[in-house]
mmCIF file of C-alpha atoms and ligand atoms in Angstrom:
data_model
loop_
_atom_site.group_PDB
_atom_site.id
_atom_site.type_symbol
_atom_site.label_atom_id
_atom_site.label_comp_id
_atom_site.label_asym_id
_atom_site.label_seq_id
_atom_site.Cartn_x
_atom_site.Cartn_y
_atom_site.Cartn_z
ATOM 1 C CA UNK A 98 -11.903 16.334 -4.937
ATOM 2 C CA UNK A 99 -9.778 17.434 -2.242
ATOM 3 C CA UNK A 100 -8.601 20.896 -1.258
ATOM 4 C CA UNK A 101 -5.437 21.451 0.155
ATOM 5 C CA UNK A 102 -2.673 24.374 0.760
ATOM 6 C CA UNK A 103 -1.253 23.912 -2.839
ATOM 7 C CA UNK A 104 -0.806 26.528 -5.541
ATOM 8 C CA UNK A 105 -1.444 24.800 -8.413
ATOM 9 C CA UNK A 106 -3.984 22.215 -9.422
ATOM 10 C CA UNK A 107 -3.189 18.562 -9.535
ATOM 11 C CA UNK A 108 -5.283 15.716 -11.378
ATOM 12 C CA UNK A 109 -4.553 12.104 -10.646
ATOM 13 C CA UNK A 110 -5.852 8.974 -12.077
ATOM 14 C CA UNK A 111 -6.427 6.115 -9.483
ATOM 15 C CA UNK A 112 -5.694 2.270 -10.548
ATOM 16 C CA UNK A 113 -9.379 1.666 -10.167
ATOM 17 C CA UNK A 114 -10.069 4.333 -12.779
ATOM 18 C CA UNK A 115 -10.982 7.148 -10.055
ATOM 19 C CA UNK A 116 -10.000 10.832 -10.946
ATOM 20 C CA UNK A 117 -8.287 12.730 -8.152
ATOM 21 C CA UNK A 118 -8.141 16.294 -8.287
ATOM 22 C CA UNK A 119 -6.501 18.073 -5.728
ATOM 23 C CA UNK A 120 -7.528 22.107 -5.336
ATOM 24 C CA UNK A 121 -6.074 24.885 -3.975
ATOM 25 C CA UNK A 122 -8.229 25.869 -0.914
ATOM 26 C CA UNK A 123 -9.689 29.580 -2.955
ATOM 27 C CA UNK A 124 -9.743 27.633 -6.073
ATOM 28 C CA UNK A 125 -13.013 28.384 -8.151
ATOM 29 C CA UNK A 126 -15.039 25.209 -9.248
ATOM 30 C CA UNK A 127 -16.225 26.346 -12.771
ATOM 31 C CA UNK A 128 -11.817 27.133 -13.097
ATOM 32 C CA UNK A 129 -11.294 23.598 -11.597
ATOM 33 C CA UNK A 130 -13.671 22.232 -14.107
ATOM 34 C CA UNK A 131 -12.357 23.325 -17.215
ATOM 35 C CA UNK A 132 -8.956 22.917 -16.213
ATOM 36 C CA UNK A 133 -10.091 19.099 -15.795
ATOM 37 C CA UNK A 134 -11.978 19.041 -19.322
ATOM 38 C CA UNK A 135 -9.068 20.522 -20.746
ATOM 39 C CA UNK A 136 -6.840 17.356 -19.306
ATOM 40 C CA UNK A 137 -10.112 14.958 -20.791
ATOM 41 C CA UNK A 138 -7.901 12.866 -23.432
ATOM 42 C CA UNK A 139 -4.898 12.708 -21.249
ATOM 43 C CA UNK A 140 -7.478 11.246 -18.053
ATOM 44 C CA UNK A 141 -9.158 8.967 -20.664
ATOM 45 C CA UNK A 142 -5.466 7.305 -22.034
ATOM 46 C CA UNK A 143 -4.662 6.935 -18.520
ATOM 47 C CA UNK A 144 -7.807 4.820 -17.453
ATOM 48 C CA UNK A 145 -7.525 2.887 -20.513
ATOM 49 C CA UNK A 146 -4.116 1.911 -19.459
ATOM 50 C CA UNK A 147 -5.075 1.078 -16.148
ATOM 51 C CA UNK A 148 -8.018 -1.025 -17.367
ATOM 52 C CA UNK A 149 -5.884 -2.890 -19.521
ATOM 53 C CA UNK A 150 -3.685 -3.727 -16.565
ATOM 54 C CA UNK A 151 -6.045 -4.778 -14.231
ATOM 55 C CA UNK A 152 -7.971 -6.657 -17.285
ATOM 56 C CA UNK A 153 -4.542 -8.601 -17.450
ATOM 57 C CA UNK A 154 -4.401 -9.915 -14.150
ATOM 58 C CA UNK A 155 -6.524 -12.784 -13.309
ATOM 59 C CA UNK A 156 -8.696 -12.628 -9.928
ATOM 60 C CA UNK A 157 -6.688 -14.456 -7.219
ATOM 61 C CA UNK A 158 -7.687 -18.480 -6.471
ATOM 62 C CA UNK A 159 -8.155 -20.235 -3.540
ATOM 63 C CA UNK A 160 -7.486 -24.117 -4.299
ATOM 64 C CA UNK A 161 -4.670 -26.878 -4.147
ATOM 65 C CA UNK A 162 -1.877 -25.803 -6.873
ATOM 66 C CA UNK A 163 -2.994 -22.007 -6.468
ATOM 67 C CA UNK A 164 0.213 -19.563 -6.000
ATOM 68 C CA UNK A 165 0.303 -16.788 -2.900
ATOM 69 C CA UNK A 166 2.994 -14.359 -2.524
ATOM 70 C CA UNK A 167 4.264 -14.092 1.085
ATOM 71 C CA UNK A 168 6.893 -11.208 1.402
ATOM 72 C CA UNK A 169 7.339 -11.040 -2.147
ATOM 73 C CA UNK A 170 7.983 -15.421 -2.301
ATOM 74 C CA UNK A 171 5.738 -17.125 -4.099
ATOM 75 C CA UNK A 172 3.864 -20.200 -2.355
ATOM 76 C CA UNK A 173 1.795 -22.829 -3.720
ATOM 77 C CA UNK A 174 -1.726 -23.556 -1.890
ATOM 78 C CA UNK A 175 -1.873 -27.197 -0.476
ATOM 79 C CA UNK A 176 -5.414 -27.549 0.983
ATOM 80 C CA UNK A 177 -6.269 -30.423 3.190
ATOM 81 C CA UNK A 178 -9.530 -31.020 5.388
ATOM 82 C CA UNK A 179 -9.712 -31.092 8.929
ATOM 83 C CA UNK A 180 -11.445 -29.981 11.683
ATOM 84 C CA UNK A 181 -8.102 -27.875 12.963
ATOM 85 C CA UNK A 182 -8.567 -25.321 11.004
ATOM 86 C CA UNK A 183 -4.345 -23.452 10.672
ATOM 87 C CA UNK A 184 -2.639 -22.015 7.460
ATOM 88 C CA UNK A 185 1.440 -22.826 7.836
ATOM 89 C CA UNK A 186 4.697 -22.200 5.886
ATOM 90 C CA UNK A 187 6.129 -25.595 5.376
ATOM 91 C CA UNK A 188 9.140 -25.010 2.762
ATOM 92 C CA UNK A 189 7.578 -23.774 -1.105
ATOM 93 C CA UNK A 190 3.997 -24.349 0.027
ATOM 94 C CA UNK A 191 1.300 -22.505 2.058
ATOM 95 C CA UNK A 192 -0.657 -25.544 3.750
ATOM 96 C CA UNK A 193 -4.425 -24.834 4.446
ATOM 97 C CA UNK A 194 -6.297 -27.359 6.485
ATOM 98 C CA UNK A 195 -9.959 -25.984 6.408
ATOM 99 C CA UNK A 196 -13.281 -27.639 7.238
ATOM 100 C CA UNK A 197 -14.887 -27.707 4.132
ATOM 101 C CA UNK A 198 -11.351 -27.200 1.502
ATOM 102 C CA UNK A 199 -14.256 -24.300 -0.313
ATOM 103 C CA UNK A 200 -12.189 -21.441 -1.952
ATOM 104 C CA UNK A 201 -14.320 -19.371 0.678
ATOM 105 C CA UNK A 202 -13.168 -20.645 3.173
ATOM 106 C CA UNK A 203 -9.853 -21.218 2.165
ATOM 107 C CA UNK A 204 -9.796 -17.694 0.838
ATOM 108 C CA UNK A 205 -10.754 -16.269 4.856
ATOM 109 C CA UNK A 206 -8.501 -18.531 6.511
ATOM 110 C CA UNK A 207 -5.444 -17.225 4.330
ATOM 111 C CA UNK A 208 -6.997 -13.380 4.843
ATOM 112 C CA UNK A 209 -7.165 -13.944 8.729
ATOM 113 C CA UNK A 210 -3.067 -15.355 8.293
ATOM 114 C CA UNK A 211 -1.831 -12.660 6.615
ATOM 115 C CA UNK A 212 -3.388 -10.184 8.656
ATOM 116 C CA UNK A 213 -1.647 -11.987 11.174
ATOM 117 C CA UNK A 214 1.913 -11.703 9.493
ATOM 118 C CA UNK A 215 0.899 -8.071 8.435
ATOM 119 C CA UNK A 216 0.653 -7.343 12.628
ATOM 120 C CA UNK A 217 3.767 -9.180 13.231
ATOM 121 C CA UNK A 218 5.870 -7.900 10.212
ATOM 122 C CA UNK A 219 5.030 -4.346 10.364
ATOM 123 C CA UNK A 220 4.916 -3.700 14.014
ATOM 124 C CA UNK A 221 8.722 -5.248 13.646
ATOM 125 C CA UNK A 222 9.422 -2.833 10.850
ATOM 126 C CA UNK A 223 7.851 0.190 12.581
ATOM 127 C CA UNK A 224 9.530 0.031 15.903
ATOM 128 C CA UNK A 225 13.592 0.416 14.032
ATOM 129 C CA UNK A 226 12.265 3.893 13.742
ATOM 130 C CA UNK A 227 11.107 4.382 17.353
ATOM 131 C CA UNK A 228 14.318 5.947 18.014
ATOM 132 C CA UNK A 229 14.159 7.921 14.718
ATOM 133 C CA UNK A 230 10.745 9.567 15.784
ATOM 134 C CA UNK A 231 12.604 10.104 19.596
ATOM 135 C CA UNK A 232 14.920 12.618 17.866
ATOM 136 C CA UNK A 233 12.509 14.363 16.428
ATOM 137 C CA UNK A 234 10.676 14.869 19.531
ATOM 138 C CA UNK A 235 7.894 12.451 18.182
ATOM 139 C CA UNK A 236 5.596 9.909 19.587
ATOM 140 C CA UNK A 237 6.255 6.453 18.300
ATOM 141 C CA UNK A 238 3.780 5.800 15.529
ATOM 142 C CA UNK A 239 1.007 3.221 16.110
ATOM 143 C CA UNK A 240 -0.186 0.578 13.590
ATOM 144 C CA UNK A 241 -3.008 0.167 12.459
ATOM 145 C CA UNK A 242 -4.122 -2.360 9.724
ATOM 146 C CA UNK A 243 -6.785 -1.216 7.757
ATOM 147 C CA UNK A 244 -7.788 -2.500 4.035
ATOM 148 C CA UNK A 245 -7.675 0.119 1.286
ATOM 149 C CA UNK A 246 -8.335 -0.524 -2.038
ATOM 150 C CA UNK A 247 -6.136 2.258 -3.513
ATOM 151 C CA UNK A 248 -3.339 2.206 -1.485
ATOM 152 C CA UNK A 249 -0.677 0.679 0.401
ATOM 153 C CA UNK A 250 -0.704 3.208 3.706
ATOM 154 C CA UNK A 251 -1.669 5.999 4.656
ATOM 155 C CA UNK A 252 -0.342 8.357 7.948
ATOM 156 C CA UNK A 253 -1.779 10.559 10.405
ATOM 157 C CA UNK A 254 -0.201 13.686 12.233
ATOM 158 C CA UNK A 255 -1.206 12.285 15.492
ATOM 159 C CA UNK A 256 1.050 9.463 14.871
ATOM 160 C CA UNK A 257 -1.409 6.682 13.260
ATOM 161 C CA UNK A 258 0.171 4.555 10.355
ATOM 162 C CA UNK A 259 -2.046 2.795 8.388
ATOM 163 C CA UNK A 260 -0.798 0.067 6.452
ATOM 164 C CA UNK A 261 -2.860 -2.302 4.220
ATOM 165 C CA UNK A 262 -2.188 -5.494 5.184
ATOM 166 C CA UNK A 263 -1.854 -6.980 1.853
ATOM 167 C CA UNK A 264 1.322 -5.230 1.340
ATOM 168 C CA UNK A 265 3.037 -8.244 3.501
ATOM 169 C CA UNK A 266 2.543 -9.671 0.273
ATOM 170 C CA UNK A 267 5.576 -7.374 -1.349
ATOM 171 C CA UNK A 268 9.163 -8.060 -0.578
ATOM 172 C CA UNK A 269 10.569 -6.911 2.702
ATOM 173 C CA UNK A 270 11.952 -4.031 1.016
ATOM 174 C CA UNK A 271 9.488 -3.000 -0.679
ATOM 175 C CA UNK A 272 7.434 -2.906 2.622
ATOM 176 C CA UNK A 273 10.041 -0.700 4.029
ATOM 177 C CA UNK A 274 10.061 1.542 1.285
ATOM 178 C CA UNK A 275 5.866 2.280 2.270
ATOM 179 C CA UNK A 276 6.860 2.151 5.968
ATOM 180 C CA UNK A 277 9.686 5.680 5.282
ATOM 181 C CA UNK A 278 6.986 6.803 3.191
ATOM 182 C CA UNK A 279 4.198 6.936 5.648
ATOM 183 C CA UNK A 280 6.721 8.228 8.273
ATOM 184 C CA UNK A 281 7.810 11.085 6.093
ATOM 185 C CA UNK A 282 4.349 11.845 6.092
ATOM 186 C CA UNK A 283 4.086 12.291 9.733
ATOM 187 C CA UNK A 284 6.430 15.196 9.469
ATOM 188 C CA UNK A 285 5.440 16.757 6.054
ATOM 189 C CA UNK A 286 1.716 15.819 5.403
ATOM 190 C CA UNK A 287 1.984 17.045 1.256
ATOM 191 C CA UNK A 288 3.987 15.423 -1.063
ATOM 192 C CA UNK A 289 6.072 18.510 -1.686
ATOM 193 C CA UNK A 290 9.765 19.074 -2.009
ATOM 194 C CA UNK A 291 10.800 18.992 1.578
ATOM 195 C CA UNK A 292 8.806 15.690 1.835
ATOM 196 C CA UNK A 293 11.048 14.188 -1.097
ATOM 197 C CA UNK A 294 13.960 15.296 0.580
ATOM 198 C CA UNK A 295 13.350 13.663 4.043
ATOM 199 C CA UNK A 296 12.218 10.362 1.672
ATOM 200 C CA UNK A 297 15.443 10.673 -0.015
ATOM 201 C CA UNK A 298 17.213 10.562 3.150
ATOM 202 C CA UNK A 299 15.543 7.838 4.978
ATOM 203 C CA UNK A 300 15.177 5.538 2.333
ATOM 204 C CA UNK A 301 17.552 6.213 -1.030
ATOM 205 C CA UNK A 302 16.475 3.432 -2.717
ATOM 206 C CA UNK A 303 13.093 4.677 -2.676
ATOM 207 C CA UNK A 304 12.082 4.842 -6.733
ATOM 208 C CA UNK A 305 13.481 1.103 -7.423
ATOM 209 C CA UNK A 306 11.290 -0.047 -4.621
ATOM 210 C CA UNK A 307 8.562 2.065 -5.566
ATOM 211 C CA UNK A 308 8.687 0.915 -9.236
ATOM 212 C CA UNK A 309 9.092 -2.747 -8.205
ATOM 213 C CA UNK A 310 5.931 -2.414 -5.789
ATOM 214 C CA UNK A 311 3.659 -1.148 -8.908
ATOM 215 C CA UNK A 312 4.782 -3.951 -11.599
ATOM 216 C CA UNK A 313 4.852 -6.837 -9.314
ATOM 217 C CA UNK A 314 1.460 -9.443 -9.037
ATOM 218 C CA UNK A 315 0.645 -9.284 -5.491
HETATM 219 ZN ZN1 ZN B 121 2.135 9.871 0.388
#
């Protein structure tokens, strides 16, 4: 549960099947409480939903043949064995030469790449707003690459954005989309109305490339 400067009480459910209830700071916990039981059926249809989703999509694979998205293009795996270990783009196909050619170690070779693009991609991405964050009398925000299994970024009022790097996965776009969204952030910290508005503004297309994010196999 988190507390926070809001009126009224919110209740999330998390794709992983978490509950999120955010509180207003005075907020009661035996009021919190029932107003959760009293959202019960609605928390249990949504989990069962999400369940079904993630039951859908198959855990990701590591060998020859094996499809990888790479800024929302899908590549097929070609795995060969060598002693220089490298992961390259050569046309359709993500080539993997790898010691052993084990899914592990396929599977950390390709993490350890697109961590790489994630670095290169999003720094790119971040700095077009340097001058943005200039106007508003704003330090230019720093990256920082950190995995979350809930989310695609997060942002800190000091000027930290943290962006999971298995978003370079999603189209460029899309990417961009989490990028105003984080920034946005650094001004308004709730999702409130004045946040929307700034998100509206920096990036219009927002709900198509939200919406495309959340039903796309990353
Ligand atoms: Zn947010």
């Amino acid at each position: 549960m988190k507390r926070s400067r809001r009126r009224t009480l919110a209740i999330s459910v998390l794709p992983d099947g978490t509950v999120e209830v955010t509180a207003p700071v005075g907020a009661a916990i035996e009021k919190i409480r029932e107003k959760v039981e009293k959202r019960a059926g609605w928390i249990t249809r949504q989990r069962r939903s999400f369940a079904a989703l993630s039951a859908r999509r198959p855990p990701r694979r590591y060998c020859a043949g094996a499809t990888h998205r790479y800024l929302g293009r899908q590549y097929r795996l070609k795995v060969t064995a060598g002693d220089e270990q490298s992961v390259k783009l050569k046309g359709a196909f993500l080539c993997v030469i790898s010691r052993t050619g084990s899914e592990k170690s396929v599977a950390a070779l390709l993490a350890g790449w697109m961590r790489e693009r994630a670095r290169e991609q999003f720094g790119r991405r971040l700095a077009k707003w340097y001058e943005w964050c200039n106007k508003q009398g704003r330090p230019n925000p720093r990256l920082r690459l950190l995995a979350m299994p809930k989310r695609w970024g997060s942002a800190h009022k000091d000027g930290w954005v943290a962006l999971n790097p298995e978003l370079v996965r999603a189209p460029s776009h899309c990417i961009d989309y989490v990028i105003a969204h984080e920034l946005c952030h650094l001004k308004h910290p709730q999702h409130d109305k004045a946040f929307f508005v700034e998100l509206d503004r920096l990036c219009p297309k927002w709900k198509t490339l939200k919406a495309r994010l959340e039903s796309m196999e990353l």
